[in-house]
PDB file of C-alpha atoms in Angstrom:
ATOM      1  CA  MET A   1       5.873  77.785  31.841  1.00 40.00           C
ATOM      2  CA  ALA A   2       6.621  78.978  35.380  1.00 41.00           C
ATOM      3  CA  GLU A   3       9.482  81.172  34.138  1.00 45.00           C
ATOM      4  CA  ALA A   4       7.225  82.757  31.523  1.00 47.00           C
ATOM      5  CA  GLN A   5       4.658  83.586  34.222  1.00 47.00           C
ATOM      6  CA  LEU A   6       7.345  85.146  36.409  1.00 46.00           C
ATOM      7  CA  CYS A   7       8.603  87.283  33.518  1.00 51.00           C
ATOM      8  CA  GLY A   8       5.068  88.566  33.079  1.00 55.00           C
ATOM      9  CA  LEU A   9       5.196  89.953  36.633  1.00 63.00           C
ATOM     10  CA  ARG A  10       8.019  92.426  35.978  1.00 66.00           C
ATOM     11  CA  ASP A  11       5.675  95.432  35.955  1.00 66.00           C
ATOM     12  CA  GLU A  12       4.098  94.293  39.218  1.00 72.00           C
ATOM     13  CA  ILE A  13       7.456  93.906  40.981  1.00 79.00           C
ATOM     14  CA  THR A  14       8.816  97.289  39.898  1.00 81.00           C
ATOM     15  CA  CYS A  15       8.582 100.186  42.352  1.00 84.00           C
ATOM     16  CA  SER A  16       7.017 103.199  40.641  1.00 81.00           C
ATOM     17  CA  LEU A  17       9.042 105.534  42.875  1.00 84.00           C
ATOM     18  CA  CYS A  18      12.593 104.330  42.155  1.00 84.00           C
ATOM     19  CA  GLN A  19      11.730 102.503  38.908  1.00 78.00           C
ATOM     20  CA  ASP A  20      13.732  99.491  40.100  1.00 80.00           C
ATOM     21  CA  THR A  21      12.876  96.001  41.351  1.00 82.00           C
ATOM     22  CA  LEU A  22      11.096  96.138  44.710  1.00 85.00           C
ATOM     23  CA  ILE A  23      13.287  95.838  47.819  1.00 87.00           C
ATOM     24  CA  ASP A  24      11.481  94.888  51.048  1.00 88.00           C
ATOM     25  CA  PRO A  25       8.119  95.234  49.235  1.00 88.00           C
ATOM     26  CA  VAL A  26       5.094  96.579  51.097  1.00 89.00           C
ATOM     27  CA  THR A  27       1.495  96.503  49.878  1.00 89.00           C
ATOM     28  CA  ILE A  28      -0.758  99.385  50.938  1.00 89.00           C
ATOM     29  CA  PRO A  29      -4.585  99.147  51.245  1.00 88.00           C
ATOM     30  CA  CYS A  30      -5.242 100.386  47.689  1.00 87.00           C
ATOM     31  CA  GLY A  31      -3.316  97.344  46.409  1.00 84.00           C
ATOM     32  CA  HIS A  32      -0.166  98.983  45.050  1.00 87.00           C
ATOM     33  CA  ASN A  33       3.347  97.855  45.961  1.00 88.00           C
ATOM     34  CA  PHE A  34       6.420  99.927  46.801  1.00 89.00           C
ATOM     35  CA  CYS A  35       9.862  99.532  48.341  1.00 90.00           C
ATOM     36  CA  LEU A  36       9.569 100.019  52.096  1.00 90.00           C
ATOM     37  CA  LYS A  37      12.280 102.696  52.135  1.00 89.00           C
ATOM     38  CA  CYS A  38      10.948 104.514  49.048  1.00 88.00           C
ATOM     39  CA  LEU A  39       7.425 104.796  50.435  1.00 88.00           C
ATOM     40  CA  THR A  40       8.602 105.694  53.944  1.00 89.00           C
ATOM     41  CA  ASP A  41      10.799 108.494  52.578  1.00 87.00           C
ATOM     42  CA  CYS A  42       7.950 109.699  50.354  1.00 87.00           C
ATOM     43  CA  TRP A  43       5.450 109.886  53.200  1.00 88.00           C
ATOM     44  CA  ASP A  44       7.978 111.412  55.618  1.00 87.00           C
ATOM     45  CA  GLN A  45       8.415 114.315  53.188  1.00 86.00           C
ATOM     46  CA  SER A  46       4.709 114.853  52.595  1.00 82.00           C
ATOM     47  CA  GLN A  47       1.987 116.372  54.738  1.00 81.00           C
ATOM     48  CA  GLU A  48      -0.519 113.704  53.693  1.00 83.00           C
ATOM     49  CA  CYS A  49      -0.340 109.961  53.118  1.00 87.00           C
ATOM     50  CA  SER A  50      -1.494 109.134  49.627  1.00 88.00           C
ATOM     51  CA  CYS A  51      -0.630 106.387  47.155  1.00 88.00           C
ATOM     52  CA  PRO A  52       2.088 107.724  44.804  1.00 85.00           C
ATOM     53  CA  GLN A  53       0.565 105.646  42.014  1.00 84.00           C
ATOM     54  CA  CYS A  54      -3.235 106.072  42.186  1.00 85.00           C
ATOM     55  CA  ARG A  55      -3.192 109.164  44.483  1.00 85.00           C
ATOM     56  CA  TYR A  56      -5.729 107.632  46.912  1.00 86.00           C
ATOM     57  CA  THR A  57      -5.425 109.561  50.180  1.00 88.00           C
ATOM     58  CA  PHE A  58      -5.506 107.739  53.525  1.00 87.00           C
ATOM     59  CA  THR A  59      -7.021 109.475  56.544  1.00 86.00           C
ATOM     60  CA  THR A  60      -4.509 107.761  58.821  1.00 87.00           C
ATOM     61  CA  ARG A  61      -1.042 106.547  57.893  1.00 88.00           C
ATOM     62  CA  PRO A  62      -1.219 102.794  57.185  1.00 86.00           C
ATOM     63  CA  GLU A  63       1.170 100.494  59.005  1.00 87.00           C
ATOM     64  CA  LEU A  64       3.768  99.196  56.551  1.00 86.00           C
ATOM     65  CA  ASN A  65       4.526  95.481  56.775  1.00 86.00           C
ATOM     66  CA  ARG A  66       6.702  93.596  54.313  1.00 85.00           C
ATOM     67  CA  ASN A  67       4.799  91.452  51.831  1.00 86.00           C
ATOM     68  CA  THR A  68       6.603  88.148  52.488  1.00 84.00           C
ATOM     69  CA  LEU A  69       5.005  86.277  49.586  1.00 84.00           C
ATOM     70  CA  LEU A  70       5.845  88.984  47.057  1.00 83.00           C
ATOM     71  CA  ASN A  71       9.375  89.171  48.430  1.00 83.00           C
ATOM     72  CA  GLU A  72       9.870  85.452  47.805  1.00 81.00           C
ATOM     73  CA  VAL A  73       8.514  85.782  44.260  1.00 79.00           C
ATOM     74  CA  ILE A  74      10.985  88.598  43.573  1.00 79.00           C
ATOM     75  CA  LYS A  75      13.868  86.511  44.895  1.00 76.00           C
ATOM     76  CA  LYS A  76      12.932  83.678  42.533  1.00 73.00           C
ATOM     77  CA  LEU A  77      12.566  86.069  39.623  1.00 70.00           C
ATOM     78  CA  LYS A  78      15.911  87.745  40.249  1.00 66.00           C
ATOM     79  CA  ARG A  79      17.786  84.494  40.822  1.00 61.00           C
ATOM     80  CA  PRO A  80      19.180  83.209  37.516  1.00 54.00           C
ATOM     81  CA  ARG A  81      18.602  79.497  37.147  1.00 50.00           C
ATOM     82  CA  LEU A  82      21.752  77.525  36.414  1.00 45.00           C
ATOM     83  CA  SER A  83      19.702  75.259  34.160  1.00 44.00           C
ATOM     84  CA  THR A  84      19.198  78.279  31.905  1.00 45.00           C
ATOM     85  CA  TYR A  85      22.937  78.247  31.379  1.00 45.00           C
ATOM     86  CA  PRO A  86      23.714  74.561  30.585  1.00 42.00           C
ATOM     87  CA  SER A  87      27.351  75.360  29.982  1.00 54.00           C
ATOM     88  CA  GLN A  88      29.337  78.425  30.891  1.00 70.00           C
ATOM     89  CA  SER A  89      31.621  79.792  28.226  1.00 82.00           C
ATOM     90  CA  TYR A  90      35.247  80.622  28.804  1.00 85.00           C
ATOM     91  CA  ALA A  91      36.258  84.238  28.409  1.00 85.00           C
ATOM     92  CA  GLY A  92      37.448  85.079  24.931  1.00 84.00           C
ATOM     93  CA  PRO A  93      38.878  88.172  23.272  1.00 87.00           C
ATOM     94  CA  GLY A  94      36.829  91.203  24.273  1.00 84.00           C
ATOM     95  CA  ASP A  95      35.070  89.386  27.144  1.00 89.00           C
ATOM     96  CA  VAL A  96      35.366  90.355  30.806  1.00 90.00           C
ATOM     97  CA  GLU A  97      36.859  87.544  32.891  1.00 91.00           C
ATOM     98  CA  CYS A  98      35.462  86.339  36.208  1.00 93.00           C
ATOM     99  CA  ASP A  99      37.721  87.557  39.016  1.00 90.00           C
ATOM    100  CA  PHE A 100      37.044  84.466  41.150  1.00 91.00           C
ATOM    101  CA  CYS A 101      37.667  81.642  38.699  1.00 90.00           C
ATOM    102  CA  SER A 102      40.913  79.776  39.172  1.00 85.00           C
ATOM    103  CA  GLY A 103      42.854  78.496  36.195  1.00 84.00           C
ATOM    104  CA  LYS A 104      41.099  79.156  32.909  1.00 87.00           C
ATOM    105  CA  LYS A 105      38.499  81.814  33.625  1.00 90.00           C
ATOM    106  CA  PHE A 106      34.836  81.835  32.633  1.00 91.00           C
ATOM    107  CA  ARG A 107      33.195  84.834  31.001  1.00 90.00           C
ATOM    108  CA  ALA A 108      31.718  87.305  33.521  1.00 91.00           C
ATOM    109  CA  VAL A 109      27.964  87.872  33.307  1.00 91.00           C
ATOM    110  CA  LYS A 110      27.822  90.723  35.835  1.00 91.00           C
ATOM    111  CA  SER A 111      30.118  93.226  37.538  1.00 90.00           C
ATOM    112  CA  CYS A 112      29.454  94.456  41.076  1.00 88.00           C
ATOM    113  CA  LEU A 113      30.105  98.133  41.805  1.00 81.00           C
ATOM    114  CA  SER A 114      30.051  97.407  45.533  1.00 80.00           C
ATOM    115  CA  CYS A 115      32.617  94.595  45.426  1.00 83.00           C
ATOM    116  CA  MET A 116      34.418  96.141  42.443  1.00 83.00           C
ATOM    117  CA  ALA A 117      34.698  92.695  40.909  1.00 88.00           C
ATOM    118  CA  SER A 118      33.236  90.714  38.007  1.00 91.00           C
ATOM    119  CA  TYR A 119      31.532  87.331  38.334  1.00 92.00           C
ATOM    120  CA  CYS A 120      30.703  84.349  36.143  1.00 92.00           C
ATOM    121  CA  GLN A 121      27.270  82.740  36.552  1.00 87.00           C
ATOM    122  CA  THR A 122      28.430  80.335  39.278  1.00 87.00           C
ATOM    123  CA  HIS A 123      30.278  82.867  41.417  1.00 89.00           C
ATOM    124  CA  LEU A 124      27.444  85.391  41.037  1.00 89.00           C
ATOM    125  CA  GLN A 125      24.922  83.189  42.888  1.00 85.00           C
ATOM    126  CA  PRO A 126      25.689  84.527  46.423  1.00 86.00           C
ATOM    127  CA  HIS A 127      24.560  87.980  45.283  1.00 86.00           C
ATOM    128  CA  TYR A 128      21.081  86.572  44.633  1.00 81.00           C
ATOM    129  CA  GLU A 129      20.833  84.103  47.485  1.00 76.00           C
ATOM    130  CA  GLY A 130      22.339  85.940  50.468  1.00 70.00           C
ATOM    131  CA  ASP A 131      20.763  88.898  52.265  1.00 72.00           C
ATOM    132  CA  ALA A 132      24.206  90.403  52.925  1.00 75.00           C
ATOM    133  CA  LEU A 133      24.835  90.980  49.202  1.00 82.00           C
ATOM    134  CA  LYS A 134      21.331  91.709  47.888  1.00 76.00           C
ATOM    135  CA  TYR A 135      21.807  95.485  48.101  1.00 78.00           C
ATOM    136  CA  HIS A 136      24.957  95.427  45.983  1.00 82.00           C
ATOM    137  CA  LYS A 137      24.685  97.171  42.624  1.00 80.00           C
ATOM    138  CA  LEU A 138      25.122  94.777  39.700  1.00 84.00           C
ATOM    139  CA  VAL A 139      25.783  96.052  36.195  1.00 84.00           C
ATOM    140  CA  ASP A 140      26.675  94.544  32.840  1.00 87.00           C
ATOM    141  CA  PRO A 141      30.239  93.190  32.717  1.00 89.00           C
ATOM    142  CA  ASP A 142      32.684  96.083  32.984  1.00 86.00           C
ATOM    143  CA  GLY A 143      36.351  95.542  32.242  1.00 85.00           C
ATOM    144  CA  ASN A 144      37.332  98.998  33.511  1.00 82.00           C
ATOM    145  CA  LEU A 145      36.318  98.725  37.161  1.00 80.00           C
ATOM    146  CA  LYS A 146      39.721 100.025  38.288  1.00 77.00           C
ATOM    147  CA  GLU A 147      38.929 103.334  36.607  1.00 77.00           C
ATOM    148  CA  LYS A 148      35.952 103.633  38.979  1.00 78.00           C
ATOM    149  CA  LEU A 149      38.223 103.420  42.028  1.00 79.00           C
ATOM    150  CA  CYS A 150      39.673 106.389  43.893  1.00 83.00           C
ATOM    151  CA  GLU A 151      43.435 106.401  43.204  1.00 79.00           C
ATOM    152  CA  LYS A 152      44.167 107.649  46.709  1.00 81.00           C
ATOM    153  CA  HIS A 153      41.946 105.387  48.824  1.00 80.00           C
ATOM    154  CA  GLN A 154      41.099 102.532  46.405  1.00 76.00           C
ATOM    155  CA  LYS A 155      37.406 102.979  47.223  1.00 79.00           C
ATOM    156  CA  SER A 156      34.561 103.193  44.721  1.00 78.00           C
ATOM    157  CA  LEU A 157      33.829 106.669  43.373  1.00 81.00           C
ATOM    158  CA  GLU A 158      30.371 107.546  44.701  1.00 81.00           C
ATOM    159  CA  MET A 159      30.303 111.352  44.948  1.00 87.00           C
ATOM    160  CA  PHE A 160      31.018 114.326  42.712  1.00 89.00           C
ATOM    161  CA  CYS A 161      32.652 117.416  44.218  1.00 90.00           C
ATOM    162  CA  LYS A 162      31.232 120.434  42.393  1.00 89.00           C
ATOM    163  CA  THR A 163      33.762 122.705  44.076  1.00 89.00           C
ATOM    164  CA  ASP A 164      36.740 120.832  42.607  1.00 88.00           C
ATOM    165  CA  GLU A 165      34.874 119.357  39.606  1.00 88.00           C
ATOM    166  CA  THR A 166      36.086 115.828  40.347  1.00 88.00           C
ATOM    167  CA  CYS A 167      34.778 112.370  41.256  1.00 88.00           C
ATOM    168  CA  ILE A 168      35.589 111.290  44.808  1.00 86.00           C
ATOM    169  CA  CYS A 169      35.032 108.400  47.210  1.00 85.00           C
ATOM    170  CA  MET A 170      33.448 108.571  50.666  1.00 83.00           C
ATOM    171  CA  MET A 171      36.904 108.730  52.300  1.00 84.00           C
ATOM    172  CA  CYS A 172      37.688 111.818  50.213  1.00 87.00           C
ATOM    173  CA  VAL A 173      34.483 113.422  51.479  1.00 85.00           C
ATOM    174  CA  VAL A 174      35.670 113.392  55.089  1.00 81.00           C
ATOM    175  CA  THR A 175      39.406 113.829  54.540  1.00 84.00           C
ATOM    176  CA  GLY A 176      39.864 116.443  51.838  1.00 82.00           C
ATOM    177  CA  HIS A 177      36.593 118.011  50.751  1.00 85.00           C
ATOM    178  CA  ASN A 178      35.091 119.278  53.992  1.00 80.00           C
ATOM    179  CA  GLY A 179      32.706 122.167  53.297  1.00 84.00           C
ATOM    180  CA  HIS A 180      32.692 121.546  49.540  1.00 89.00           C
ATOM    181  CA  LYS A 181      29.505 121.292  47.519  1.00 89.00           C
ATOM    182  CA  MET A 182      28.940 117.620  46.689  1.00 87.00           C
ATOM    183  CA  ILE A 183      26.233 115.465  45.116  1.00 88.00           C
ATOM    184  CA  LYS A 184      25.899 111.795  44.275  1.00 86.00           C
ATOM    185  CA  LEU A 185      27.846 110.744  41.207  1.00 80.00           C
ATOM    186  CA  GLU A 186      24.737 109.305  39.559  1.00 80.00           C
ATOM    187  CA  THR A 187      22.890 112.599  40.076  1.00 85.00           C
ATOM    188  CA  GLU A 188      25.745 114.535  38.461  1.00 85.00           C
ATOM    189  CA  ARG A 189      25.782 112.071  35.565  1.00 80.00           C
ATOM    190  CA  GLU A 190      22.038 112.527  35.045  1.00 85.00           C
ATOM    191  CA  GLU A 191      22.426 116.320  35.126  1.00 86.00           C
ATOM    192  CA  LYS A 192      25.265 116.194  32.581  1.00 84.00           C
ATOM    193  CA  GLN A 193      23.183 113.942  30.334  1.00 85.00           C
ATOM    194  CA  LYS A 194      20.283 116.409  30.527  1.00 87.00           C
ATOM    195  CA  GLN A 195      22.624 119.305  29.706  1.00 87.00           C
ATOM    196  CA  LEU A 196      24.077 117.344  26.804  1.00 87.00           C
ATOM    197  CA  GLY A 197      20.580 116.528  25.562  1.00 87.00           C
ATOM    198  CA  ALA A 198      19.595 120.202  25.744  1.00 87.00           C
ATOM    199  CA  THR A 199      22.776 121.216  23.899  1.00 89.00           C
ATOM    200  CA  LEU A 200      22.179 118.656  21.158  1.00 88.00           C
ATOM    201  CA  SER A 201      18.561 119.814  20.814  1.00 89.00           C
ATOM    202  CA  ASP A 202      19.742 123.407  20.480  1.00 89.00           C
ATOM    203  CA  ILE A 203      22.313 122.443  17.838  1.00 91.00           C
ATOM    204  CA  LYS A 204      19.664 120.481  15.940  1.00 90.00           C
ATOM    205  CA  ARG A 205      17.286 123.462  16.080  1.00 90.00           C
ATOM    206  CA  ARG A 206      19.960 125.815  14.758  1.00 91.00           C
ATOM    207  CA  LEU A 207      20.848 123.426  11.950  1.00 92.00           C
ATOM    208  CA  GLU A 208      17.181 123.176  10.977  1.00 91.00           C
ATOM    209  CA  GLU A 209      16.892 126.978  10.990  1.00 91.00           C
ATOM    210  CA  ARG A 210      20.009 127.320   8.795  1.00 91.00           C
ATOM    211  CA  GLU A 211      18.715 124.639   6.446  1.00 91.00           C
ATOM    212  CA  LYS A 212      15.401 126.499   6.212  1.00 91.00           C
ATOM    213  CA  THR A 213      17.211 129.794   5.522  1.00 91.00           C
ATOM    214  CA  LEU A 214      19.376 128.116   2.880  1.00 91.00           C
ATOM    215  CA  LYS A 215      16.312 126.679   1.126  1.00 90.00           C
ATOM    216  CA  GLU A 216      14.605 130.079   1.180  1.00 90.00           C
ATOM    217  CA  THR A 217      17.767 131.704  -0.257  1.00 89.00           C
ATOM    218  CA  ARG A 218      17.945 129.123  -3.033  1.00 89.00           C
ATOM    219  CA  ARG A 219      14.259 129.595  -3.818  1.00 88.00           C
ATOM    220  CA  THR A 220      14.705 133.379  -3.966  1.00 87.00           C
ATOM    221  CA  MET A 221      17.711 133.018  -6.294  1.00 88.00           C
ATOM    222  CA  GLU A 222      15.732 130.692  -8.565  1.00 85.00           C
ATOM    223  CA  GLU A 223      12.858 133.177  -8.658  1.00 82.00           C
ATOM    224  CA  MET A 224      15.269 136.016  -9.474  1.00 83.00           C
ATOM    225  CA  LYS A 225      16.861 133.883 -12.187  1.00 80.00           C
ATOM    226  CA  VAL A 226      13.480 133.152 -13.750  1.00 77.00           C
ATOM    227  CA  ARG A 227      12.522 136.829 -13.579  1.00 76.00           C
ATOM    228  CA  GLY A 228      15.803 137.773 -15.251  1.00 71.00           C
ATOM    229  CA  ILE A 229      15.155 135.338 -18.091  1.00 68.00           C
ATOM    230  CA  ASN A 230      11.606 136.627 -18.540  1.00 66.00           C
ATOM    231  CA  MET A 231      12.813 140.237 -18.613  1.00 70.00           C
ATOM    232  CA  THR A 232      15.438 139.364 -21.219  1.00 67.00           C
ATOM    233  CA  LEU A 233      12.831 137.688 -23.408  1.00 62.00           C
ATOM    234  CA  HIS A 234      10.500 140.640 -22.973  1.00 63.00           C
ATOM    235  CA  ILE A 235      13.207 143.100 -24.089  1.00 64.00           C
ATOM    236  CA  LYS A 236      14.018 141.002 -27.178  1.00 60.00           C
ATOM    237  CA  GLU A 237      10.373 140.984 -28.136  1.00 60.00           C
TER     238      GLU A 237
END
């Protein structure tokens, strides 16, 4: 029952600015919740202090204090309960293995892009319980983490160099790409996805136009065929 109630709070614990689970949640006077960093950055870049969700404008900038109770609720919601997993399954064909199991390895339930390692349910717990690891980025099990490492520095690929059109790590930024135009890798991925979406939409539009033209051509040919038959009959009469 308690777990069902917590699941029902997912909308309330999601920051409307970053669209992710609240980190260091703060509650402003209008009652809405945001990540401390997200809201601070938002207000620092604006000339007025207003709620990004309901647009209520504050005459003076409210003091932002972490909502301790909400933070504890989020921790409980994010922490997988071991009782939910009565027995862990060993990794089979096609599964990603836990990098920290000794002997026969359990199936990984998450991969960490910060640690560049995969974890079973047991070894994943420190990422939910310790403050030092709570900012790490967890994703679905990924068996190709090595492909996300810089071959030169063995660091995670975090940036995209537009000058050289290549993915690079933070060490590359300072050692070999000084003065180059760079953006975050996720931003580049989003831009490429948008470009791909626009290209696919354009292809779909062109196909629809060609299909329409083809139908009109067929209809015209049918009309001409019918007219030809009618003219033939008329001449015979």
